[in-house]
């Protein structure tokens, strides 16, 4: 077990068993990941900030705690010694948090996000903060002010976004798990492009406290790992009510028990016709349909369904999210945090600081959102979008009267080439067409690998569930992963 | 078809959004925002006469808590992130005209 390659190939669940039994020292595990990061980071650029000193300190403390636990039967926290990477949109006290933006270049948060703090309390070791599109606005991680992250399956391709750094790091075995955020697909789409498992929880299930706000009615904190089992384990320690987030929901979290039972008898899977339309890459359709057939063979009942307002999700999202963003990002004015561009008047200071330090996509969305909320246009754009959002939500409510889960592709294509969409914002937005509806309706979504295209790039499948139905999604993916091997394939684009 | 945004509208939005834009940016955003808004105009074809908006997916309600004294963040930790401070305050250019 001392081969570095083997250690970085461990799942969270397996590593935890070895740490607990004393067969593996946390310091060895963390060193293996830090060495692999050092080797692969120049090729992939998955991180904005690395925290090796913090990681080694936490690892040494974890080793001491495990020794005490074994000797004196002391309590060991449930995730003690498990390495984790955190998207640079979630606050970790004392460590720079840039959100992929120059406007927060030197910002050091004085507190940690609740999701991060809960995992720290459960014993995780932090390896670093991962790359993201600026303020999570993007679908490729090309909008980061700190450089482009590359896809471990083929470095000429994007890792997806906005949590592209986290997805690439998990795929490349630079970390066994990572946190992301999902406002319009930012966990599921990069999980699909990088061939890993990623969960977007129900809105309100995981506290947003310490998640830097983009679209507050849509933002969720999610998690990446290489198996549904690992995702379930981490999710169970992040979720739950938090008095610091007024939209966090006070509901008990079911014990996520993913047992060895591979029977899907009686599970009703809905396949929405609107997600298999012209324009989707034929291989994506073929591979996702094969995965659905596989689940049918395991006992699931597959039913065709319709979500008639699907085509409106894109324009609805690209009015609501920018509108919320234009308000949320008003706080970046050069006064309280981040660098500032000096000017004679306060107004000029605001305008110059924001004009110089925000990137193009952030400015574009602030402009779009400001327009949608401005006098004379509010009803036609923002108001109408919120009404159509109701129709989209109702589509799902009706569907979940008939089926337990909805199966669909995550994105219309596999990972596209770096630079392919950078000059055409609308073409980039179209990448999100299958992930936006779940955010607008607030329902959970899970992405996991179900095959490859002819270029050897991973294809992901998306399962969507009723509100607070994460357990069902994770159980289906777990059963799928116990009976297939797509999720254990390692990327071929790195050395 | 939605008419193209005018240069004056772009200036107006930029001013509302407190963004100093270059001439090149104004030109590009005018084109791109017009295209996106034209795409979004398809929403207007839907009849939503009796549909209520979904501002939040959760039932909206006031969230109350007991008014208890809690520790707040340390002032120094907060001020450390500001570009300019003086006497435990954020320093900004003059807000009022001094005669």
PDB file of N, CA, C and O in Angstrom, chain A residues 90-124:
ATOM      1  N   UNK A  90     -16.187  29.014  -1.849  1.00  0.00           N
ATOM      2  CA  UNK A  90     -16.631  28.695  -0.491  1.00  0.00           C
ATOM      3  C   UNK A  90     -15.562  29.164   0.479  1.00  0.00           C
ATOM      4  O   UNK A  90     -14.376  28.883   0.288  1.00  0.00           O
ATOM      5  N   UNK A  91     -15.982  29.858   1.535  1.00  0.00           N
ATOM      6  CA  UNK A  91     -15.021  30.441   2.474  1.00  0.00           C
ATOM      7  C   UNK A  91     -14.397  29.380   3.366  1.00  0.00           C
ATOM      8  O   UNK A  91     -15.073  28.493   3.874  1.00  0.00           O
ATOM      9  N   UNK A  92     -13.072  29.480   3.520  1.00  0.00           N
ATOM     10  CA  UNK A  92     -12.317  28.694   4.498  1.00  0.00           C
ATOM     11  C   UNK A  92     -11.533  29.727   5.307  1.00  0.00           C
ATOM     12  O   UNK A  92     -10.703  30.456   4.748  1.00  0.00           O
ATOM     13  N   UNK A  93     -11.828  29.822   6.583  1.00  0.00           N
ATOM     14  CA  UNK A  93     -11.251  30.882   7.422  1.00  0.00           C
ATOM     15  C   UNK A  93      -9.728  30.922   7.318  1.00  0.00           C
ATOM     16  O   UNK A  93      -9.068  29.888   7.404  1.00  0.00           O
ATOM     17  N   UNK A  94      -9.197  32.116   7.072  1.00  0.00           N
ATOM     18  CA  UNK A  94      -7.749  32.303   7.075  1.00  0.00           C
ATOM     19  C   UNK A  94      -7.054  31.964   5.769  1.00  0.00           C
ATOM     20  O   UNK A  94      -5.848  32.147   5.641  1.00  0.00           O
ATOM     21  N   UNK A  95      -7.797  31.437   4.783  1.00  0.00           N
ATOM     22  CA  UNK A  95      -7.197  31.093   3.482  1.00  0.00           C
ATOM     23  C   UNK A  95      -7.844  31.957   2.402  1.00  0.00           C
ATOM     24  O   UNK A  95      -9.074  32.080   2.344  1.00  0.00           O
ATOM     25  N   UNK A  96      -7.007  32.552   1.547  1.00  0.00           N
ATOM     26  CA  UNK A  96      -7.487  33.422   0.484  1.00  0.00           C
ATOM     27  C   UNK A  96      -8.661  32.803  -0.284  1.00  0.00           C
ATOM     28  O   UNK A  96      -8.626  31.610  -0.606  1.00  0.00           O
ATOM     29  N   UNK A  97      -9.676  33.602  -0.575  1.00  0.00           N
ATOM     30  CA  UNK A  97     -10.847  33.138  -1.335  1.00  0.00           C
ATOM     31  C   UNK A  97     -11.082  34.127  -2.472  1.00  0.00           C
ATOM     32  O   UNK A  97     -11.585  35.227  -2.257  1.00  0.00           O
ATOM     33  N   UNK A  98     -10.708  33.745  -3.704  1.00  0.00           N
ATOM     34  CA  UNK A  98     -10.735  34.699  -4.812  1.00  0.00           C
ATOM     35  C   UNK A  98     -12.037  34.674  -5.612  1.00  0.00           C
ATOM     36  O   UNK A  98     -12.320  35.617  -6.343  1.00  0.00           O
ATOM     37  N   UNK A  99     -12.786  33.568  -5.557  1.00  0.00           N
ATOM     38  CA  UNK A  99     -13.950  33.374  -6.428  1.00  0.00           C
ATOM     39  C   UNK A  99     -13.566  33.468  -7.905  1.00  0.00           C
ATOM     40  O   UNK A  99     -14.400  33.788  -8.749  1.00  0.00           O
ATOM     41  N   UNK A 100     -12.302  33.209  -8.198  1.00  0.00           N
ATOM     42  CA  UNK A 100     -11.849  33.288  -9.592  1.00  0.00           C
ATOM     43  C   UNK A 100     -11.794  34.701 -10.121  1.00  0.00           C
ATOM     44  O   UNK A 100     -11.696  34.914 -11.331  1.00  0.00           O
ATOM     45  N   UNK A 101     -11.841  35.700  -9.230  1.00  0.00           N
ATOM     46  CA  UNK A 101     -11.932  37.095  -9.649  1.00  0.00           C
ATOM     47  C   UNK A 101     -10.784  37.937  -9.109  1.00  0.00           C
ATOM     48  O   UNK A 101     -10.352  37.754  -7.970  1.00  0.00           O
ATOM     49  N   UNK A 102     -10.333  38.886  -9.925  1.00  0.00           N
ATOM     50  CA  UNK A 102      -9.318  39.844  -9.474  1.00  0.00           C
ATOM     51  C   UNK A 102      -9.889  40.759  -8.391  1.00  0.00           C
ATOM     52  O   UNK A 102      -9.143  41.308  -7.588  1.00  0.00           O
ATOM     53  N   UNK A 103     -11.198  40.921  -8.367  1.00  0.00           N
ATOM     54  CA  UNK A 103     -11.802  41.863  -7.431  1.00  0.00           C
ATOM     55  C   UNK A 103     -11.736  41.338  -5.988  1.00  0.00           C
ATOM     56  O   UNK A 103     -11.926  42.103  -5.036  1.00  0.00           O
ATOM     57  N   UNK A 104     -11.432  40.020  -5.838  1.00  0.00           N
ATOM     58  CA  UNK A 104     -11.211  39.458  -4.498  1.00  0.00           C
ATOM     59  C   UNK A 104      -9.807  38.849  -4.415  1.00  0.00           C
ATOM     60  O   UNK A 104      -9.576  37.897  -3.666  1.00  0.00           O
ATOM     61  N   UNK A 105      -8.879  39.419  -5.157  1.00  0.00           N
ATOM     62  CA  UNK A 105      -7.540  38.855  -5.294  1.00  0.00           C
ATOM     63  C   UNK A 105      -6.872  38.564  -3.953  1.00  0.00           C
ATOM     64  O   UNK A 105      -6.164  37.580  -3.801  1.00  0.00           O
ATOM     65  N   UNK A 106      -7.073  39.453  -2.981  1.00  0.00           N
ATOM     66  CA  UNK A 106      -6.372  39.307  -1.694  1.00  0.00           C
ATOM     67  C   UNK A 106      -7.349  39.130  -0.531  1.00  0.00           C
ATOM     68  O   UNK A 106      -7.025  39.429   0.607  1.00  0.00           O
ATOM     69  N   UNK A 107      -8.543  38.658  -0.814  1.00  0.00           N
ATOM     70  CA  UNK A 107      -9.569  38.534   0.235  1.00  0.00           C
ATOM     71  C   UNK A 107      -9.340  37.282   1.088  1.00  0.00           C
ATOM     72  O   UNK A 107      -9.264  36.174   0.565  1.00  0.00           O
ATOM     73  N   UNK A 108      -9.237  37.487   2.392  1.00  0.00           N
ATOM     74  CA  UNK A 108      -9.076  36.367   3.324  1.00  0.00           C
ATOM     75  C   UNK A 108     -10.301  36.333   4.241  1.00  0.00           C
ATOM     76  O   UNK A 108     -10.460  37.207   5.097  1.00  0.00           O
ATOM     77  N   UNK A 109     -11.206  35.362   4.042  1.00  0.00           N
ATOM     78  CA  UNK A 109     -12.431  35.345   4.845  1.00  0.00           C
ATOM     79  C   UNK A 109     -12.128  35.067   6.323  1.00  0.00           C
ATOM     80  O   UNK A 109     -11.297  34.221   6.633  1.00  0.00           O
ATOM     81  N   UNK A 110     -12.821  35.791   7.216  1.00  0.00           N
ATOM     82  CA  UNK A 110     -12.605  35.567   8.644  1.00  0.00           C
ATOM     83  C   UNK A 110     -13.389  34.384   9.204  1.00  0.00           C
ATOM     84  O   UNK A 110     -13.245  34.072  10.369  1.00  0.00           O
ATOM     85  N   UNK A 111     -14.216  33.739   8.393  1.00  0.00           N
ATOM     86  CA  UNK A 111     -14.976  32.574   8.866  1.00  0.00           C
ATOM     87  C   UNK A 111     -15.074  31.554   7.745  1.00  0.00           C
ATOM     88  O   UNK A 111     -14.805  31.872   6.585  1.00  0.00           O
ATOM     89  N   UNK A 112     -15.484  30.333   8.104  1.00  0.00           N
ATOM     90  CA  UNK A 112     -15.646  29.274   7.108  1.00  0.00           C
ATOM     91  C   UNK A 112     -17.118  29.073   6.779  1.00  0.00           C
ATOM     92  O   UNK A 112     -17.984  29.243   7.638  1.00  0.00           O
ATOM     93  N   UNK A 113     -17.373  28.662   5.533  1.00  0.00           N
ATOM     94  CA  UNK A 113     -18.726  28.288   5.122  1.00  0.00           C
ATOM     95  C   UNK A 113     -19.199  27.141   6.008  1.00  0.00           C
ATOM     96  O   UNK A 113     -18.398  26.295   6.425  1.00  0.00           O
ATOM     97  N   UNK A 114     -20.504  27.081   6.271  1.00  0.00           N
ATOM     98  CA  UNK A 114     -21.047  26.016   7.132  1.00  0.00           C
ATOM     99  C   UNK A 114     -20.718  24.631   6.576  1.00  0.00           C
ATOM    100  O   UNK A 114     -20.309  23.741   7.325  1.00  0.00           O
ATOM    101  N   UNK A 115     -20.882  24.446   5.263  1.00  0.00           N
ATOM    102  CA  UNK A 115     -20.605  23.131   4.665  1.00  0.00           C
ATOM    103  C   UNK A 115     -19.146  22.741   4.891  1.00  0.00           C
ATOM    104  O   UNK A 115     -18.826  21.589   5.207  1.00  0.00           O
ATOM    105  N   UNK A 116     -18.240  23.715   4.737  1.00  0.00           N
ATOM    106  CA  UNK A 116     -16.811  23.461   4.943  1.00  0.00           C
ATOM    107  C   UNK A 116     -16.553  23.169   6.422  1.00  0.00           C
ATOM    108  O   UNK A 116     -15.853  22.212   6.770  1.00  0.00           O
ATOM    109  N   UNK A 117     -17.145  23.975   7.306  1.00  0.00           N
ATOM    110  CA  UNK A 117     -16.920  23.815   8.743  1.00  0.00           C
ATOM    111  C   UNK A 117     -17.421  22.455   9.231  1.00  0.00           C
ATOM    112  O   UNK A 117     -16.764  21.793  10.036  1.00  0.00           O
ATOM    113  N   UNK A 118     -18.565  22.022   8.698  1.00  0.00           N
ATOM    114  CA  UNK A 118     -19.104  20.722   9.124  1.00  0.00           C
ATOM    115  C   UNK A 118     -18.174  19.586   8.722  1.00  0.00           C
ATOM    116  O   UNK A 118     -17.993  18.622   9.463  1.00  0.00           O
ATOM    117  N   UNK A 119     -17.582  19.706   7.531  1.00  0.00           N
ATOM    118  CA  UNK A 119     -16.644  18.667   7.093  1.00  0.00           C
ATOM    119  C   UNK A 119     -15.348  18.745   7.899  1.00  0.00           C
ATOM    120  O   UNK A 119     -14.757  17.716   8.232  1.00  0.00           O
ATOM    121  N   UNK A 120     -14.905  19.966   8.245  1.00  0.00           N
ATOM    122  CA  UNK A 120     -13.726  20.108   9.110  1.00  0.00           C
ATOM    123  C   UNK A 120     -14.006  19.465  10.469  1.00  0.00           C
ATOM    124  O   UNK A 120     -13.154  18.748  11.014  1.00  0.00           O
ATOM    125  N   UNK A 121     -15.190  19.706  10.997  1.00  0.00           N
ATOM    126  CA  UNK A 121     -15.562  19.104  12.283  1.00  0.00           C
ATOM    127  C   UNK A 121     -15.592  17.577  12.177  1.00  0.00           C
ATOM    128  O   UNK A 121     -15.349  16.878  13.157  1.00  0.00           O
ATOM    129  N   UNK A 122     -15.916  17.078  10.974  1.00  0.00           N
ATOM    130  CA  UNK A 122     -15.943  15.627  10.756  1.00  0.00           C
ATOM    131  C   UNK A 122     -14.543  15.074  10.501  1.00  0.00           C
ATOM    132  O   UNK A 122     -14.376  13.859  10.348  1.00  0.00           O
ATOM    133  N   UNK A 123     -13.525  15.956  10.431  1.00  0.00           N
ATOM    134  CA  UNK A 123     -12.143  15.488  10.384  1.00  0.00           C
ATOM    135  C   UNK A 123     -11.397  15.599   9.073  1.00  0.00           C
ATOM    136  O   UNK A 123     -10.273  15.126   8.956  1.00  0.00           O
ATOM    137  N   UNK A 124     -11.968  16.248   8.035  1.00  0.00           N
ATOM    138  CA  UNK A 124     -11.276  16.288   6.738  1.00  0.00           C
ATOM    139  C   UNK A 124     -10.004  17.132   6.786  1.00  0.00           C
ATOM    140  O   UNK A 124      -9.837  17.991   7.659  1.00  0.00           O
TER     141      UNK A 124
END
